[in-house]
Amino acid sequence: MLVKICGIKDAAALEAACKAGADMVGFVFFPPSPRAVTAADAGILTRSYRDGPKRVGLFVDPDDAMLAATLAQVPLDILQLHGEETPSRAGEIRARFGKPVMKALGIGSKADLIRLHDYADQVDYFLLDARPPRGSALPGGNAQAFDWALMQGEEPPRPWLLAGGLTPANVARAIAASGAKGVDVSSGVEKARGVKNPAAIAAFIANAKAARA
């Protein structure tokens, strides 16, 4: 079971994720998000540990200059694309920067799953999230879940993580309903908008790992 804690922006949250056994930690490089960090701050955080979770950078329709500037300061392991990036753009980013790419896609119905095959040759992971509410300024992190049963019987062409509306209380149920082998959480482990709760992070990771076992 892969567990990703996204929206890390302070040392306490990072320490909680590392100690509890997170497989990935996410840093948001999208200024409108309450979880956004600067490249300078993320660089300090990500260099504070050597072994541990993979460092994932979340970007929304980034240009090459932004990616290059961020990577110059932050030793990211994976680039997460959470905007309207096309399959060809995702492939360009992967080739140019030599990093695995995780593509986030909004899911509302079975029809949305067809898009996974368009990206299959261009990315390394999928993050399947709920479609954002109409008018939302954020493409993710909206504490919304899609119907987990939509994933029953599906075999996405790349490893995938389930996201959207997950909490320590419901993650085991979500894993059982969807068959997910990876989960991603952000708002579901916060004590205030954009402020992580270390105890909730630990509980989420423990419950997700126990559910899969």
Backbone as JSON, one array per atom type, in Angstrom:
{
  "sequence": "MLVKICGIKDAAALEAACKAGADMVGFVFFPPSPRAVTAADAGILTRSYRDGPKRVGLFVDPDDAMLAATLAQVPLDILQLHGEETPSRAGEIRARFGKPVMKALGIGSKADLIRLHDYADQVDYFLLDARPPRGSALPGGNAQAFDWALMQGEEPPRPWLLAGGLTPANVARAIAASGAKGVDVSSGVEKARGVKNPAAIAAFIANAKAARA",
  "N": [[0.83, -1.19, 0.0], [0.77, 2.04, -1.05], [1.25, 5.15, 0.44], [0.55, 8.51, 0.33], [1.2, 11.67, 1.61], [0.01, 14.74, 1.12], [0.56, 18.27, 0.5], [2.41, 19.17, 2.35], [3.92, 21.52, 4.45], [5.35, 22.31, 6.64], [7.79, 21.59, 9.22], [6.9, 19.92, 11.3], [4.73, 18.47, 10.23], [6.04, 17.12, 8.18], [7.86, 15.57, 9.65], [6.07, 13.92, 11.06], [4.92, 12.47, 8.96], [7.15, 11.12, 7.93], [8.01, 9.58, 10.17], [5.8, 7.94, 10.56], [5.79, 6.34, 8.38], [5.15, 7.1, 5.72], [5.02, 6.75, 2.17], [5.31, 8.6, 0.19], [5.66, 12.15, 0.06], [4.02, 15.21, -0.51], [4.57, 18.36, -2.07], [3.2, 21.48, -2.62], [3.2, 23.48, -5.37], [1.58, 25.71, -6.21], [0.34, 28.69, -6.14], [-2.4, 29.67, -5.48], [-3.36, 27.77, -3.69], [-4.07, 26.92, -0.28], [-2.14, 25.37, 0.76], [0.22, 25.86, -0.42], [3.74, 26.12, -1.03], [6.88, 27.85, -1.14], [9.58, 27.43, -3.47], [12.01, 27.76, -2.21], [11.44, 27.33, 0.53], [10.45, 24.71, 0.41], [12.73, 23.45, -0.46], [14.39, 23.57, 1.78], [12.9, 21.98, 3.56], [12.78, 19.47, 2.21], [15.41, 18.74, 2.11], [15.93, 18.07, 4.67], [15.9, 15.48, 5.38], [17.3, 12.31, 4.47], [16.88, 9.54, 3.81], [13.76, 8.01, 3.21], [10.35, 8.99, 2.58], [9.39, 9.43, -0.88], [9.86, 12.47, -2.63], [7.43, 14.54, -3.83], [6.47, 16.87, -6.23], [3.84, 19.07, -6.68], [2.27, 20.46, -9.41], [0.47, 22.83, -11.42], [-0.41, 23.01, -14.6], [2.32, 23.78, -15.41], [4.98, 25.77, -16.84], [8.07, 25.17, -18.65], [10.06, 26.77, -17.56], [9.24, 27.29, -14.95], [9.28, 24.73, -13.84], [12.01, 24.08, -14.1], [13.19, 26.06, -12.49], [12.15, 25.4, -9.99], [13.11, 22.78, -9.59], [15.79, 23.35, -9.43], [16.09, 24.17, -6.86], [14.81, 22.31, -5.26], [15.07, 18.94, -4.44], [13.32, 17.01, -6.05], [11.59, 13.89, -6.47], [9.47, 12.98, -7.99], [7.24, 14.35, -10.4], [4.18, 15.82, -10.11], [1.36, 16.36, -12.01], [-1.31, 18.43, -12.02], [-3.12, 19.8, -13.52], [-4.52, 20.83, -16.63], [-2.93, 19.4, -18.31], [-1.97, 17.93, -21.37], [-1.69, 14.58, -22.81], [0.62, 14.6, -24.47], [2.02, 16.81, -23.51], [2.57, 15.98, -20.89], [4.28, 13.88, -21.46], [6.39, 15.28, -22.67], [7.38, 16.74, -20.49], [8.25, 14.7, -18.81], [10.3, 13.6, -20.38], [12.04, 15.79, -20.77], [12.86, 16.57, -18.18], [13.6, 14.28, -16.93], [12.33, 12.9, -14.87], [10.05, 10.79, -13.06], [6.57, 10.98, -13.82], [3.48, 11.88, -12.38], [0.15, 11.83, -13.14], [-2.68, 13.63, -12.39], [-6.14, 13.02, -12.48], [-9.5, 14.0, -12.8], [-12.32, 12.26, -11.64], [-15.59, 11.33, -12.39], [-17.37, 9.62, -13.47], [-17.66, 6.37, -15.07], [-16.93, 6.87, -17.66], [-14.91, 8.74, -17.55], [-12.67, 7.28, -17.0], [-11.66, 6.32, -19.33], [-9.82, 8.11, -20.27], [-7.43, 7.48, -19.07], [-6.03, 5.68, -20.62], [-5.15, 7.24, -22.7], [-3.05, 8.6, -21.59], [-1.31, 6.65, -20.81], [1.2, 5.85, -21.96], [2.77, 8.0, -21.43], [3.13, 8.72, -18.8], [3.97, 7.82, -15.37], [2.57, 7.26, -13.06], [-0.84, 7.38, -11.92], [-3.05, 9.68, -10.35], [-6.09, 9.51, -9.01], [-8.7, 11.53, -8.6], [-11.53, 13.3, -7.16], [-13.71, 15.12, -9.32], [-13.32, 18.66, -9.34], [-15.48, 20.94, -7.51], [-17.95, 22.9, -9.27], [-16.75, 26.0, -10.33], [-14.67, 26.08, -8.54], [-11.5, 27.21, -7.36], [-9.44, 25.57, -7.04], [-7.85, 22.65, -8.28], [-7.75, 20.32, -6.88], [-7.73, 18.84, -3.53], [-10.1, 19.46, -2.28], [-11.64, 18.14, -0.47], [-13.51, 16.35, -1.43], [-15.09, 13.38, -2.48], [-15.14, 10.81, -5.01], [-17.33, 8.3, -6.42], [-16.28, 5.46, -5.08], [-16.75, 2.87, -5.88], [-16.7, 2.89, -8.6], [-14.23, 2.07, -9.42], [-14.12, -0.63, -9.15], [-13.26, -3.67, -10.6], [-11.75, -2.42, -12.51], [-8.65, -1.95, -14.22], [-6.3, 0.09, -14.21], [-3.8, 1.33, -16.5], [-1.38, 2.07, -15.38], [0.39, 2.26, -12.21], [-1.69, 3.44, -9.55], [-3.09, 6.0, -7.41], [-5.6, 6.57, -5.03], [-7.54, 9.42, -4.42], [-9.1, 12.24, -2.76], [-11.35, 13.39, -0.52], [-10.59, 11.62, 1.49], [-10.0, 10.32, 4.8], [-8.66, 9.59, 8.1], [-10.68, 8.06, 9.23], [-12.2, 6.96, 7.13], [-10.51, 5.75, 5.29], [-9.87, 2.99, 5.21], [-12.28, 1.86, 4.42], [-12.55, 3.04, 1.92], [-10.41, 1.9, 0.53], [-11.19, -0.78, 0.5], [-13.55, -0.6, -1.0], [-12.72, 0.41, -3.48], [-10.51, -1.01, -4.29], [-8.01, 0.07, -4.32], [-4.46, 0.39, -4.4], [-2.94, 2.33, -3.5], [-3.03, 5.44, -1.76], [-3.9, 8.9, -1.34], [-3.73, 11.79, 0.62], [-4.78, 15.0, 1.8], [-6.38, 17.45, 2.73], [-7.83, 15.9, 4.5], [-6.3, 15.3, 6.71], [-5.95, 17.53, 8.26], [-5.96, 20.15, 10.75], [-6.81, 22.66, 10.53], [-7.6, 24.72, 7.71], [-5.18, 24.03, 5.43], [-3.34, 23.5, 7.39], [-1.57, 20.99, 8.78], [-2.31, 18.11, 10.83], [-0.37, 16.41, 12.94], [-1.0, 14.06, 14.44], [-3.24, 13.08, 13.09], [-2.13, 12.53, 10.63], [-0.42, 10.37, 11.29], [-2.37, 8.51, 12.11], [-3.84, 8.15, 9.77], [-1.95, 6.97, 8.01], [-1.37, 4.62, 9.42], [-3.9, 3.35, 9.44], [-4.4, 3.01, 6.71], [-2.29, 1.33, 5.89], [-2.81, -0.91, 7.5], [-5.28, -1.69, 6.53], [-4.79, -2.64, 3.94], [-3.1, -4.74, 4.51]],
  "CA": [[0.0, 0.0, 0.0], [1.47, 3.32, -1.12], [0.53, 6.24, 1.11], [1.11, 9.84, 0.04], [0.67, 12.79, 2.38], [0.23, 15.89, 0.25], [0.37, 19.57, 1.12], [3.35, 19.37, 3.46], [4.5, 22.86, 4.41], [6.1, 22.62, 7.85], [8.64, 20.51, 9.69], [6.14, 18.99, 12.15], [3.98, 17.57, 9.35], [7.0, 16.26, 7.48], [8.38, 14.6, 10.62], [5.01, 12.96, 11.34], [4.79, 11.6, 7.8], [8.33, 10.26, 7.85], [8.02, 8.63, 11.29], [4.68, 7.0, 10.45], [6.02, 5.43, 7.26], [4.62, 7.52, 4.42], [5.84, 6.39, 1.01], [5.51, 9.83, -0.59], [5.17, 13.41, 0.63], [3.78, 16.14, -1.6], [4.77, 19.8, -1.86], [2.32, 22.13, -3.59], [3.76, 24.68, -6.0], [0.44, 26.34, -6.87], [0.08, 29.76, -5.18], [-3.75, 29.84, -4.93], [-3.67, 26.76, -2.69], [-3.65, 27.23, 1.1], [-1.04, 24.46, 1.1], [1.35, 26.19, -1.28], [5.04, 26.47, -0.45], [7.84, 28.37, -2.11], [10.65, 26.48, -3.77], [13.06, 27.92, -1.2], [11.01, 26.65, 1.76], [10.38, 23.28, 0.14], [14.1, 22.96, -0.53], [14.86, 23.37, 3.16], [12.2, 20.82, 4.13], [13.13, 18.21, 1.55], [16.81, 18.39, 2.41], [16.05, 17.79, 6.09], [16.01, 14.03, 5.56], [17.93, 11.65, 3.33], [16.12, 8.33, 3.49], [12.36, 8.16, 3.61], [9.37, 9.08, 1.49], [9.73, 10.13, -2.12], [9.45, 13.87, -2.65], [6.58, 14.78, -4.99], [6.12, 18.27, -6.43], [2.55, 19.23, -7.36], [2.23, 21.62, -10.3], [-0.75, 22.99, -12.21], [-0.07, 23.56, -15.91], [3.58, 24.53, -15.31], [5.84, 25.86, -18.02], [9.39, 24.59, -18.41], [10.85, 27.66, -16.72], [8.85, 27.08, -13.55], [9.78, 23.42, -13.42], [13.46, 24.15, -13.97], [13.52, 26.89, -11.34], [11.81, 24.65, -8.79], [14.05, 21.66, -9.46], [17.1, 23.88, -9.06], [16.1, 24.37, -5.41], [14.15, 21.22, -4.54], [15.42, 17.63, -5.01], [12.1, 16.24, -6.2], [11.69, 12.56, -7.08], [8.33, 12.78, -8.89], [6.51, 15.56, -10.76], [2.74, 15.58, -10.19], [0.68, 17.34, -12.86], [-2.69, 18.45, -11.53], [-3.89, 20.75, -14.31], [-5.12, 20.34, -17.87], [-1.84, 18.94, -19.17], [-2.32, 16.9, -22.34], [-0.74, 13.47, -22.8], [1.89, 14.96, -25.1], [2.73, 17.71, -22.6], [3.09, 15.16, -19.8], [5.44, 13.16, -21.99], [7.47, 16.25, -22.86], [7.94, 17.07, -19.18], [8.99, 13.52, -18.34], [11.52, 13.46, -21.17], [12.96, 16.91, -20.59], [13.4, 16.7, -16.83], [14.11, 12.99, -16.49], [11.68, 12.53, -13.61], [8.74, 10.15, -13.21], [5.43, 11.9, -13.81], [2.2, 11.42, -11.87], [-0.9, 12.68, -13.7], [-3.95, 13.63, -11.66], [-7.32, 13.12, -13.33], [-10.77, 14.06, -12.09], [-13.22, 11.15, -11.99], [-16.98, 11.51, -12.0], [-18.13, 8.5, -14.01], [-16.82, 5.39, -15.75], [-16.43, 7.43, -18.92], [-13.67, 9.47, -17.29], [-11.55, 6.34, -16.9], [-11.13, 6.08, -20.68], [-8.7, 9.02, -20.48], [-6.2, 6.9, -18.55], [-5.3, 5.01, -21.7], [-4.51, 8.28, -23.51], [-1.83, 9.03, -20.9], [-0.56, 5.49, -20.31], [2.58, 5.78, -22.44], [3.45, 9.26, -21.17], [3.27, 8.96, -17.36], [4.38, 6.67, -14.56], [1.53, 7.04, -12.06], [-2.06, 8.18, -11.95], [-3.73, 10.04, -9.12], [-7.49, 9.63, -9.39], [-9.31, 12.45, -7.63], [-12.87, 13.74, -7.53], [-13.76, 16.36, -10.09], [-13.53, 19.8, -8.43], [-16.81, 21.56, -7.6], [-18.04, 23.96, -10.27], [-16.32, 27.3, -9.85], [-13.57, 25.97, -7.59], [-10.21, 27.73, -7.81], [-8.43, 24.53, -6.82], [-8.13, 21.42, -9.02], [-7.79, 19.21, -5.93], [-7.69, 19.3, -2.15], [-11.4, 20.05, -1.96], [-12.33, 17.25, 0.48], [-14.62, 15.72, -2.14], [-14.81, 12.01, -2.92], [-15.99, 10.27, -6.07], [-17.87, 6.99, -6.08], [-15.16, 4.52, -5.1], [-17.15, 1.63, -6.55], [-16.39, 3.01, -10.03], [-12.95, 1.42, -9.7], [-14.24, -2.09, -9.07], [-13.1, -4.35, -11.88], [-10.9, -1.64, -13.41], [-7.22, -2.19, -14.11], [-5.59, 1.19, -14.86], [-2.56, 0.89, -17.15], [-0.22, 2.47, -14.59], [0.07, 2.3, -10.79], [-2.54, 4.59, -9.27], [-3.43, 6.34, -6.05], [-6.93, 7.11, -4.84], [-7.52, 10.69, -3.69], [-10.37, 12.95, -2.69], [-12.27, 13.13, 0.58], [-10.12, 10.55, 2.38], [-9.69, 10.68, 6.17], [-8.3, 8.39, 8.87], [-11.87, 7.28, 9.54], [-12.82, 6.27, 5.99], [-9.56, 5.25, 4.31], [-9.97, 1.54, 5.07], [-13.49, 1.59, 3.63], [-12.26, 3.46, 0.55], [-9.53, 0.89, -0.06], [-12.01, -1.98, 0.26], [-14.55, -0.34, -2.04], [-12.11, 0.75, -4.76], [-9.4, -1.88, -4.64], [-6.8, 0.88, -4.48], [-3.2, -0.05, -3.78], [-2.27, 3.55, -3.09], [-3.96, 6.5, -1.36], [-3.33, 10.23, -1.2], [-4.58, 12.62, 1.47], [-4.29, 16.34, 2.12], [-7.29, 18.13, 3.67], [-8.37, 14.95, 5.48], [-5.43, 15.19, 7.89], [-5.68, 18.9, 8.69], [-6.71, 20.68, 11.89], [-7.35, 23.89, 9.97], [-7.34, 24.71, 6.27], [-3.78, 24.2, 5.1], [-2.49, 23.23, 8.56], [-1.62, 19.56, 9.03], [-2.42, 17.56, 12.19], [0.55, 15.27, 12.97], [-1.66, 12.85, 14.94], [-4.11, 12.58, 12.02], [-1.23, 11.93, 9.63], [-0.02, 9.05, 11.78], [-3.53, 7.63, 12.11], [-4.19, 7.84, 8.37], [-0.98, 6.03, 7.48], [-1.56, 3.34, 10.1], [-5.15, 2.73, 9.01], [-4.26, 2.59, 5.32], [-1.39, 0.17, 5.83], [-3.49, -2.04, 8.12], [-6.39, -2.11, 5.66], [-4.28, -3.43, 2.83], [-2.55, -5.98, 5.05]],
  "C": [[0.88, 1.25, 0.0], [0.63, 4.39, -0.44], [1.27, 7.54, 0.85], [0.41, 10.88, 0.9], [1.02, 14.05, 1.6], [-0.02, 17.2, 1.02], [1.24, 19.8, 2.33], [3.96, 20.78, 3.35], [5.23, 23.24, 5.69], [6.81, 21.37, 8.35], [7.87, 19.48, 10.52], [5.36, 17.99, 11.3], [4.91, 16.61, 8.64], [7.53, 15.19, 8.43], [7.34, 13.53, 10.92], [4.87, 11.97, 10.19], [5.95, 10.62, 7.7], [8.31, 9.19, 8.94], [6.94, 7.57, 11.14], [4.81, 6.08, 9.25], [5.36, 5.81, 5.95], [5.58, 7.11, 3.31], [6.18, 7.6, 0.15], [5.01, 11.01, 0.22], [5.09, 14.42, -0.51], [3.95, 17.58, -1.19], [4.05, 20.53, -2.98], [2.95, 23.43, -4.09], [2.66, 25.34, -6.87], [-0.06, 27.43, -5.93], [-1.35, 29.92, -4.68], [-4.1, 28.85, -3.82], [-3.25, 27.21, -1.3], [-2.5, 26.35, 1.56], [0.22, 24.76, 0.3], [2.6, 26.51, -0.47], [5.91, 27.08, -1.54], [8.89, 27.3, -2.36], [11.74, 26.56, -2.71], [12.69, 27.17, 0.08], [10.96, 25.14, 1.56], [11.78, 22.68, 0.06], [14.68, 22.69, 0.85], [14.22, 22.13, 3.76], [12.69, 19.51, 3.52], [14.57, 17.79, 1.81], [17.01, 18.05, 3.88], [16.1, 16.3, 6.39], [16.62, 13.42, 4.3], [17.14, 10.43, 2.88], [14.69, 8.52, 3.97], [11.47, 8.32, 2.41], [9.89, 9.83, 0.27], [9.14, 11.54, -2.07], [8.69, 14.14, -3.95], [6.25, 16.27, -5.06], [4.83, 18.37, -7.23], [2.55, 20.55, -8.12], [0.92, 21.65, -11.06], [-0.39, 23.73, -13.49], [1.23, 24.36, -15.89], [4.26, 24.66, -16.66], [7.22, 25.33, -17.66], [10.22, 25.45, -17.47], [10.52, 27.46, -15.25], [9.39, 25.76, -13.02], [11.29, 23.45, -13.2], [13.87, 24.94, -12.74], [13.25, 26.15, -10.03], [12.81, 23.52, -8.56], [15.47, 22.12, -9.11], [17.23, 24.05, -7.55], [15.58, 23.19, -4.61], [14.5, 19.88, -5.19], [14.2, 16.71, -5.11], [12.38, 14.89, -6.87], [10.63, 12.34, -8.15], [7.68, 14.13, -9.16], [5.03, 15.2, -10.92], [2.09, 16.71, -10.97], [-0.8, 17.31, -12.54], [-3.55, 19.46, -12.3], [-4.53, 20.09, -15.52], [-4.04, 19.86, -18.85], [-2.3, 17.81, -20.09], [-1.35, 15.72, -22.21], [0.62, 13.85, -23.39], [2.69, 15.89, -24.2], [3.32, 16.93, -21.43], [4.33, 14.41, -20.25], [6.64, 14.06, -22.2], [8.17, 16.55, -21.54], [8.77, 15.9, -18.66], [10.32, 13.39, -19.07], [12.52, 14.57, -20.88], [13.63, 16.9, -19.22], [13.85, 15.37, -16.23], [13.55, 12.53, -15.16], [10.39, 11.77, -13.91], [7.62, 11.18, -13.08], [4.19, 11.19, -13.28], [1.13, 12.36, -12.41], [-2.18, 12.52, -12.88], [-5.1, 13.82, -12.65], [-8.57, 13.12, -12.46], [-11.72, 12.98, -12.57], [-14.63, 11.45, -11.49], [-17.86, 10.37, -12.47], [-17.15, 7.53, -14.67], [-16.21, 5.96, -17.02], [-15.11, 8.16, -18.72], [-12.46, 8.55, -17.26], [-10.93, 6.03, -18.26], [-9.87, 6.92, -20.91], [-7.38, 8.43, -19.99], [-5.36, 6.28, -19.66], [-4.62, 6.01, -22.63], [-3.16, 8.69, -22.92], [-0.87, 7.87, -20.6], [0.9, 5.46, -20.72], [3.41, 7.0, -22.05], [3.71, 9.52, -19.69], [3.63, 7.67, -16.64], [3.37, 6.29, -13.49], [0.29, 7.85, -12.43], [-2.49, 8.5, -10.53], [-5.17, 10.33, -9.5], [-8.25, 10.35, -8.29], [-10.75, 12.72, -8.07], [-12.76, 14.98, -8.41], [-13.99, 17.53, -9.14], [-14.94, 20.36, -8.58], [-16.8, 22.67, -8.65], [-17.64, 25.3, -9.65], [-15.16, 27.27, -8.88], [-12.28, 26.51, -8.19], [-9.12, 26.67, -7.72], [-8.8, 23.26, -7.59], [-8.2, 20.2, -8.13], [-7.74, 19.75, -4.52], [-8.99, 19.91, -1.69], [-12.24, 19.19, -1.02], [-13.56, 16.6, -0.13], [-14.19, 14.33, -2.59], [-15.66, 11.68, -4.14], [-16.46, 8.89, -5.63], [-16.77, 5.93, -6.21], [-15.48, 3.23, -5.85], [-16.89, 1.69, -8.06], [-15.11, 2.26, -10.4], [-13.02, -0.1, -9.62], [-14.14, -2.7, -10.46], [-12.22, -3.61, -12.87], [-9.43, -1.99, -13.16], [-6.49, -1.07, -14.86], [-4.23, 0.74, -15.39], [-1.28, 1.34, -16.46], [-0.6, 2.38, -13.11], [-0.72, 3.56, -10.46], [-2.82, 4.75, -7.79], [-4.83, 6.93, -6.03], [-6.84, 8.37, -4.01], [-8.93, 11.26, -3.64], [-11.25, 12.53, -1.53], [-11.83, 12.05, 1.54], [-9.75, 11.12, 3.75], [-9.2, 9.44, 6.9], [-9.49, 7.48, 9.11], [-12.4, 6.47, 8.36], [-11.83, 5.62, 5.04], [-9.64, 3.74, 4.14], [-11.17, 1.16, 4.21], [-13.26, 1.95, 2.16], [-11.39, 2.43, -0.17], [-10.32, -0.36, -0.4], [-12.96, -1.78, -0.91], [-13.93, -0.16, -3.42], [-11.07, -0.24, -5.23], [-8.09, -1.15, -4.81], [-5.62, 0.24, -3.77], [-2.35, 1.15, -3.38], [-3.31, 4.6, -2.76], [-3.2, 7.79, -1.13], [-4.28, 11.07, -0.35], [-3.93, 13.99, 1.67], [-5.22, 16.97, 3.16], [-7.79, 17.2, 4.77], [-7.5, 14.73, 6.7], [-5.02, 16.59, 8.37], [-6.52, 19.29, 9.89], [-7.3, 22.05, 11.56], [-6.95, 23.91, 8.51], [-5.87, 25.01, 6.0], [-2.81, 23.9, 6.23], [-2.62, 21.76, 8.94], [-1.67, 19.23, 10.54], [-1.52, 16.33, 12.25], [-0.1, 13.98, 13.44], [-2.56, 12.23, 13.87], [-3.28, 11.95, 10.91], [-0.83, 10.52, 10.04], [-1.17, 8.06, 11.74], [-3.91, 7.22, 10.69], [-3.25, 6.79, 7.81], [-1.18, 4.65, 8.11], [-2.81, 2.62, 9.6], [-5.08, 2.24, 7.56], [-3.4, 1.35, 5.18], [-2.07, -1.08, 6.4], [-4.6, -2.57, 7.22], [-5.9, -3.01, 4.55], [-3.73, -4.76, 3.32], [-3.66, -6.98, 5.35]]
}
